[in-house]
């Protein structure tokens, strides 16, 4: 993925085995968390598809690796899921996000910010209490925080996941169903948890123009969201044509390079300040 012309690189480009990788990754992540300036965030605004006004922003983690450059989360989060470092990394992302957001609130900017939860976080019974503590610490109203969860993550250990999601909802944070349509249980996940938003995965947005099936999936998801009184946000919108098609289908919001790439916090703040 491109972030403002900066090419994000993969972690494991020159490694040979997955387990060696994972060990190296874990110890380097441990160092990164101790180092204080290696884990940073960018924020990508989403917009209202009709008026074009910014709706909020999604927090995306980046790893400024001392030797490998700026690493994409897609290259280290999946492997970290197999280690105990997801929890401390998630905590760091919350601290960075809420710390940034606190300064925005002080300047009168209150558009919601969204943080991604990994599959492993949904199995962490201590997560809700920790999120509550962090919201209190940074004095951020719970309904300003959106947590993005994937259907795939929701489908393991149903009981624990339900307990964690229920406790998160009781805190008053909002939930967003991320990458919708990419798992095998999209409809089941919608039926199971109360969410506030559905994010239509980029693969359907890409295929929409050339595939009747993809267009039908987008149309169905928008209709489902409308029936349930939720917002549908299309991900990965890159062209004016995709934008026009989504407007035609009645999609509420969108996110993608056509509107804004992931931005450094100060630039994201400038965009959201113009929200009116
Ligand atoms: P995602 O949740 O689907 O996030 C959107 C990804 O799509 C981001 O990649 C973003 O930069 C990219 N993107 C946005 N607009 C466009 C577009 O128009 N075209 C294209 N080609 N790409 C676009 P990124 O930042 O590399 O993040 C990848 C994934 O890593 C995210 O996918 C999310 O699942 C995960 N992730 C990011 N930050 C965190 C985090 O703090 N915690 C956890 N657990 N996962 C995270
Ligand atoms: Ca997301
Ligand atoms: Ca997504
Ligand atoms: Ca996606």
Short mmCIF file of C-alpha atoms and ligand atoms in Angstrom, two decimals:
data_model
loop_
_atom_site.label_atom_id
_atom_site.label_comp_id
_atom_site.label_asym_id
_atom_site.label_seq_id
_atom_site.Cartn_x
_atom_site.Cartn_y
_atom_site.Cartn_z
CA UNK A 1 0.00 0.00 0.00
CA UNK A 2 1.18 3.52 -0.70
CA UNK A 3 1.13 6.04 2.10
CA UNK A 4 1.71 9.52 0.65
CA UNK A 5 4.29 8.28 -1.81
CA UNK A 6 6.12 6.30 0.86
CA UNK A 7 6.32 2.67 -0.17
CA UNK A 8 5.59 0.36 2.74
CA UNK A 9 7.81 -2.72 2.67
CA UNK A 10 7.28 -6.32 3.74
CA UNK A 11 8.98 -7.60 6.86
CA UNK A 12 10.08 -11.00 5.65
CA UNK A 13 11.52 -10.17 2.24
CA UNK A 14 14.87 -11.88 2.80
CA UNK A 15 14.03 -14.59 5.37
CA UNK A 16 13.71 -18.29 4.63
CA UNK A 17 11.51 -20.00 7.21
CA UNK A 18 8.36 -18.87 8.92
CA UNK A 19 9.48 -19.84 12.42
CA UNK A 20 12.82 -18.04 12.19
CA UNK A 21 10.85 -15.11 10.89
CA UNK A 22 8.44 -15.18 13.75
CA UNK A 23 11.18 -15.34 16.38
CA UNK A 24 13.04 -12.45 14.79
CA UNK A 25 9.83 -10.54 14.39
CA UNK A 26 8.87 -11.03 18.04
CA UNK A 27 12.21 -9.91 19.43
CA UNK A 28 12.39 -6.95 17.07
CA UNK A 29 8.85 -5.93 17.95
CA UNK A 30 9.72 -6.14 21.62
CA UNK A 31 12.60 -3.76 20.96
CA UNK A 32 10.33 -1.52 18.89
CA UNK A 33 7.82 -1.23 21.72
CA UNK A 34 10.62 -0.35 24.12
CA UNK A 35 12.17 2.15 21.73
CA UNK A 36 9.24 4.56 21.76
CA UNK A 37 9.64 6.07 18.27
CA UNK A 38 9.34 3.00 16.02
CA UNK A 39 5.61 2.41 16.26
CA UNK A 40 3.69 5.29 14.72
CA UNK A 41 0.20 5.84 13.37
CA UNK A 42 -1.32 7.39 10.30
CA UNK A 43 -5.00 8.22 9.90
CA UNK A 44 -7.08 7.81 6.77
CA UNK A 45 -10.20 9.99 6.60
CA UNK A 46 -13.49 8.56 5.34
CA UNK A 47 -15.97 10.81 3.58
CA UNK A 48 -19.68 11.25 3.04
CA UNK A 49 -20.21 10.04 -0.54
CA UNK A 50 -22.84 12.61 -1.40
CA UNK A 51 -21.54 15.81 0.19
CA UNK A 52 -17.87 14.81 0.28
CA UNK A 53 -17.42 15.95 3.90
CA UNK A 54 -15.04 13.95 6.11
CA UNK A 55 -16.89 11.52 8.41
CA UNK A 56 -14.05 10.31 10.61
CA UNK A 57 -10.70 8.58 10.31
CA UNK A 58 -9.21 5.10 10.60
CA UNK A 59 -6.01 4.64 12.57
CA UNK A 60 -3.40 2.57 10.69
CA UNK A 61 -0.26 1.43 12.46
CA UNK A 62 3.19 1.69 10.87
CA UNK A 63 6.51 0.32 12.04
CA UNK A 64 9.51 2.55 11.39
CA UNK A 65 11.99 -0.29 11.41
CA UNK A 66 15.58 0.90 11.96
CA UNK A 67 16.94 -1.21 9.06
CA UNK A 68 13.99 -2.28 6.94
CA UNK A 69 12.21 1.01 6.54
CA UNK A 70 8.53 1.74 6.97
CA UNK A 71 6.72 -1.58 7.41
CA UNK A 72 3.13 -2.27 6.40
CA UNK A 73 0.95 -3.76 9.15
CA UNK A 74 -0.12 -6.46 6.69
CA UNK A 75 3.45 -7.78 6.84
CA UNK A 76 3.75 -8.11 10.62
CA UNK A 77 0.29 -8.21 12.28
CA UNK A 78 -0.65 -11.70 11.00
CA UNK A 79 2.60 -13.22 12.34
CA UNK A 80 2.34 -11.30 15.60
CA UNK A 81 -1.07 -12.92 16.12
CA UNK A 82 0.89 -16.06 17.00
CA UNK A 83 2.85 -14.29 19.72
CA UNK A 84 2.00 -12.53 22.98
CA UNK A 85 2.92 -9.17 21.49
CA UNK A 86 -0.44 -8.33 19.93
CA UNK A 87 -1.80 -7.11 23.27
CA UNK A 88 1.08 -4.67 23.98
CA UNK A 89 1.06 -3.49 20.36
CA UNK A 90 -2.71 -2.94 20.47
CA UNK A 91 -2.30 -1.01 23.71
CA UNK A 92 0.38 1.17 22.11
CA UNK A 93 -1.87 1.89 19.11
CA UNK A 94 -4.72 2.88 21.47
CA UNK A 95 -2.37 5.15 23.43
CA UNK A 96 -1.09 6.83 20.26
CA UNK A 97 -4.61 7.14 18.82
CA UNK A 98 -6.27 8.44 21.97
CA UNK A 99 -3.34 10.75 22.77
CA UNK A 100 -3.62 12.28 19.31
CA UNK A 101 -7.38 12.43 19.51
CA UNK A 102 -7.27 14.15 22.91
CA UNK A 103 -5.42 17.08 21.35
CA UNK A 104 -7.99 17.20 18.53
CA UNK A 105 -10.88 17.31 21.01
CA UNK A 106 -9.14 20.17 22.78
CA UNK A 107 -9.24 22.01 19.44
CA UNK A 108 -12.92 21.25 18.89
CA UNK A 109 -12.51 18.37 16.42
CA UNK A 110 -14.76 15.49 17.42
CA UNK A 111 -15.14 13.29 14.33
CA UNK A 112 -14.94 9.64 15.43
CA UNK A 113 -11.68 7.69 15.11
CA UNK A 114 -11.54 3.97 14.35
CA UNK A 115 -8.98 1.49 15.66
CA UNK A 116 -8.50 -1.99 14.16
CA UNK A 117 -8.75 -4.97 16.50
CA UNK A 118 -6.89 -8.14 15.63
CA UNK A 119 -8.47 -11.59 15.88
CA UNK A 120 -6.47 -12.26 18.99
CA UNK A 121 -7.73 -9.12 20.73
CA UNK A 122 -11.29 -10.41 20.47
CA UNK A 123 -10.21 -13.40 22.55
CA UNK A 124 -8.69 -11.19 25.23
CA UNK A 125 -11.12 -10.97 28.16
CA UNK A 126 -9.10 -8.10 29.62
CA UNK A 127 -9.50 -5.93 26.53
CA UNK A 128 -12.81 -4.20 27.42
CA UNK A 129 -11.57 -3.14 30.83
CA UNK A 130 -8.33 -1.89 29.32
CA UNK A 131 -10.14 0.12 26.63
CA UNK A 132 -12.36 1.62 29.32
CA UNK A 133 -9.33 2.56 31.38
CA UNK A 134 -7.60 4.17 28.38
CA UNK A 135 -10.75 6.15 27.44
CA UNK A 136 -10.90 7.47 31.00
CA UNK A 137 -7.18 8.20 31.11
CA UNK A 138 -7.33 10.27 27.92
CA UNK A 139 -10.77 11.64 28.77
CA UNK A 140 -12.26 10.59 25.43
CA UNK A 141 -16.06 9.99 25.25
CA UNK A 142 -16.62 6.30 24.39
CA UNK A 143 -18.93 7.06 21.47
CA UNK A 144 -16.08 8.85 19.67
CA UNK A 145 -14.18 5.56 19.42
CA UNK A 146 -15.00 3.01 16.74
CA UNK A 147 -13.52 -0.49 16.90
CA UNK A 148 -13.14 -2.30 13.58
CA UNK A 149 -13.59 -6.05 13.81
CA UNK A 150 -13.56 -8.70 11.09
CA UNK A 151 -16.11 -11.46 10.70
CA UNK A 152 -13.26 -13.97 10.43
CA UNK A 153 -11.97 -12.89 13.83
CA UNK A 154 -15.46 -13.26 15.29
CA UNK A 155 -15.87 -16.86 14.24
CA UNK A 156 -13.46 -18.57 16.61
CA UNK A 157 -14.35 -19.29 20.24
CA UNK A 158 -17.80 -17.80 19.89
CA UNK A 159 -18.46 -17.57 23.62
CA UNK A 160 -15.37 -15.56 24.49
CA UNK A 161 -15.79 -13.31 21.46
CA UNK A 162 -19.43 -12.62 22.37
CA UNK A 163 -18.46 -11.84 25.94
CA UNK A 164 -15.74 -9.41 24.80
CA UNK A 165 -17.99 -7.72 22.22
CA UNK A 166 -20.84 -7.39 24.70
CA UNK A 167 -18.52 -5.80 27.26
CA UNK A 168 -17.15 -3.41 24.61
CA UNK A 169 -20.68 -2.38 23.63
CA UNK A 170 -21.51 -1.76 27.28
CA UNK A 171 -18.61 0.69 27.41
CA UNK A 172 -20.45 2.69 24.76
CA UNK A 173 -17.87 2.38 21.98
CA UNK A 174 -19.09 1.81 18.43
CA UNK A 175 -18.40 -1.31 16.41
CA UNK A 176 -17.67 -1.55 12.72
CA UNK A 177 -17.71 -4.77 10.69
CA UNK A 178 -14.48 -4.60 8.65
CA UNK A 179 -13.67 -6.27 5.30
CA UNK A 180 -17.31 -7.26 4.98
CA UNK A 181 -18.01 -10.09 2.55
CA UNK A 182 -14.52 -11.62 2.58
CA UNK A 183 -15.19 -14.36 5.14
CA UNK A 184 -17.49 -17.34 4.95
CA UNK A 185 -19.96 -16.09 7.52
CA UNK A 186 -20.74 -12.48 6.71
CA UNK A 187 -24.47 -12.79 7.25
CA UNK A 188 -24.03 -14.78 10.42
CA UNK A 189 -21.75 -12.12 11.85
CA UNK A 190 -24.28 -9.38 11.07
CA UNK A 191 -27.00 -11.44 12.73
CA UNK A 192 -24.87 -12.09 15.79
CA UNK A 193 -23.55 -8.71 16.90
CA UNK A 194 -25.01 -5.27 16.90
CA UNK A 195 -22.67 -3.09 14.87
CA UNK A 196 -22.96 0.54 13.88
CA UNK A 197 -21.24 0.31 10.53
CA UNK A 198 -20.35 -2.12 7.76
CA UNK A 199 -17.19 -1.64 5.68
CA UNK A 200 -17.48 -3.11 2.20
CA UNK A 201 -14.19 -4.76 1.33
CA UNK A 202 -12.01 -3.23 -1.35
CA UNK A 203 -12.10 -6.38 -3.49
CA UNK A 204 -15.79 -5.78 -4.25
CA UNK A 205 -15.17 -2.11 -4.97
CA UNK A 206 -12.42 -3.04 -7.43
CA UNK A 207 -14.53 -5.67 -9.21
CA UNK A 208 -17.80 -3.70 -9.16
CA UNK A 209 -17.29 -2.11 -12.58
CA UNK A 210 -16.55 -5.38 -14.40
CA UNK A 211 -18.46 -8.02 -12.48
CA UNK A 212 -22.24 -8.20 -12.06
CA UNK A 213 -21.74 -10.46 -9.04
CA UNK A 214 -19.44 -7.99 -7.29
CA UNK A 215 -21.90 -5.20 -8.00
CA UNK A 216 -24.68 -7.36 -6.57
CA UNK A 217 -22.67 -7.93 -3.38
CA UNK A 218 -22.16 -4.18 -2.96
CA UNK A 219 -25.84 -3.53 -3.68
CA UNK A 220 -26.93 -6.18 -1.20
CA UNK A 221 -24.60 -4.89 1.51
CA UNK A 222 -25.81 -1.32 1.06
CA UNK A 223 -29.42 -2.58 1.28
CA UNK A 224 -28.64 -4.67 4.35
CA UNK A 225 -27.08 -1.65 6.05
CA UNK A 226 -30.08 0.53 5.17
CA UNK A 227 -32.53 -2.07 6.49
CA UNK A 228 -30.62 -2.28 9.76
CA UNK A 229 -30.13 1.49 10.03
CA UNK A 230 -26.34 1.21 9.77
CA UNK A 231 -23.79 3.11 7.74
CA UNK A 232 -22.14 1.36 4.82
CA UNK A 233 -18.61 2.55 4.03
CA UNK A 234 -16.88 1.38 0.86
CA UNK A 235 -13.15 0.72 1.22
CA UNK A 236 -10.33 1.30 -1.25
CA UNK A 237 -12.10 3.72 -3.60
CA UNK A 238 -9.52 4.84 -6.15
CA UNK A 239 -11.45 6.26 -9.11
CA UNK A 240 -14.18 8.77 -9.94
CA UNK A 241 -16.04 5.95 -11.68
CA UNK A 242 -16.11 3.83 -8.52
CA UNK A 243 -17.29 6.83 -6.57
CA UNK A 244 -20.12 7.50 -9.03
CA UNK A 245 -21.19 3.85 -9.00
CA UNK A 246 -21.28 3.80 -5.18
CA UNK A 247 -23.35 7.00 -5.09
CA UNK A 248 -25.77 5.37 -7.54
CA UNK A 249 -26.07 2.32 -5.28
CA UNK A 250 -26.87 4.56 -2.31
CA UNK A 251 -23.71 3.82 -0.33
CA UNK A 252 -23.32 6.21 2.60
CA UNK A 253 -19.57 6.71 2.85
CA UNK A 254 -16.23 5.82 1.36
CA UNK A 255 -12.55 5.63 2.11
CA UNK A 256 -9.69 5.35 -0.36
CA UNK A 257 -6.87 7.01 -2.24
CA UNK A 258 -9.37 8.82 -4.48
CA UNK A 259 -10.31 10.91 -1.43
CA UNK A 260 -7.39 10.71 1.02
CA UNK A 261 -4.43 8.38 1.55
CA UNK A 262 -3.39 7.50 5.12
CA UNK A 263 -2.08 10.81 6.53
CA UNK A 264 0.25 11.79 9.33
CA UNK A 265 -1.75 12.91 12.37
CA UNK A 266 -1.32 16.66 11.78
CA UNK A 267 -2.50 16.40 8.17
CA UNK A 268 -5.46 14.22 9.18
CA UNK A 269 -6.35 16.83 11.78
CA UNK A 270 -6.40 19.55 9.12
CA UNK A 271 -8.76 17.45 6.97
CA UNK A 272 -11.14 16.71 9.85
CA UNK A 273 -11.08 20.32 11.05
CA UNK A 274 -12.76 21.22 7.76
CA UNK A 275 -15.68 18.92 8.61
CA UNK A 276 -17.82 21.86 9.72
P1 LIG B 1 -7.80 -2.64 6.47
O1 LIG B 1 -8.49 -2.59 7.79
O2 LIG B 1 -8.61 -3.15 5.31
O3 LIG B 1 -7.26 -1.16 6.22
C1 LIG B 1 -7.24 -0.53 4.98
C2 LIG B 1 -5.96 -0.76 4.24
O4 LIG B 1 -6.17 -0.40 2.86
C3 LIG B 1 -4.80 0.11 4.70
O5 LIG B 1 -3.59 -0.59 4.45
C4 LIG B 1 -4.88 1.30 3.78
O6 LIG B 1 -3.67 1.99 3.65
C5 LIG B 1 -5.27 0.61 2.49
N1 LIG B 1 -5.97 1.49 1.55
C6 LIG B 1 -6.78 2.52 1.84
N2 LIG B 1 -7.29 3.08 0.74
C7 LIG B 1 -6.79 2.37 -0.31
C8 LIG B 1 -6.96 2.45 -1.72
O7 LIG B 1 -7.68 3.32 -2.27
N3 LIG B 1 -6.30 1.53 -2.47
C9 LIG B 1 -5.50 0.58 -1.92
N4 LIG B 1 -4.86 -0.26 -2.75
N5 LIG B 1 -5.33 0.46 -0.58
C10 LIG B 1 -5.97 1.34 0.22
P2 LIG B 1 -2.52 -0.78 5.60
O8 LIG B 1 -2.35 0.50 6.35
O9 LIG B 1 -1.32 -1.40 4.98
O10 LIG B 1 -3.21 -1.80 6.57
C11 LIG B 1 -3.41 -3.13 6.18
C12 LIG B 1 -4.22 -3.87 7.22
O11 LIG B 1 -3.51 -3.99 8.44
C13 LIG B 1 -5.52 -3.17 7.58
O12 LIG B 1 -6.46 -3.47 6.58
C14 LIG B 1 -5.83 -3.76 8.93
O13 LIG B 1 -6.52 -4.99 8.79
C15 LIG B 1 -4.45 -4.03 9.49
N6 LIG B 1 -4.11 -3.01 10.49
C16 LIG B 1 -3.71 -1.73 10.29
N7 LIG B 1 -3.49 -1.11 11.47
C17 LIG B 1 -3.76 -2.01 12.43
C18 LIG B 1 -3.72 -1.97 13.87
O14 LIG B 1 -3.41 -0.97 14.50
N8 LIG B 1 -4.08 -3.12 14.51
C19 LIG B 1 -4.47 -4.26 13.86
N9 LIG B 1 -4.80 -5.32 14.56
N10 LIG B 1 -4.51 -4.32 12.52
C20 LIG B 1 -4.17 -3.21 11.81
CA1 LIG B 2 -9.90 -1.58 9.02
CA1 LIG B 3 -10.91 -2.99 5.99
CA1 LIG B 4 -9.94 -4.63 3.42
#
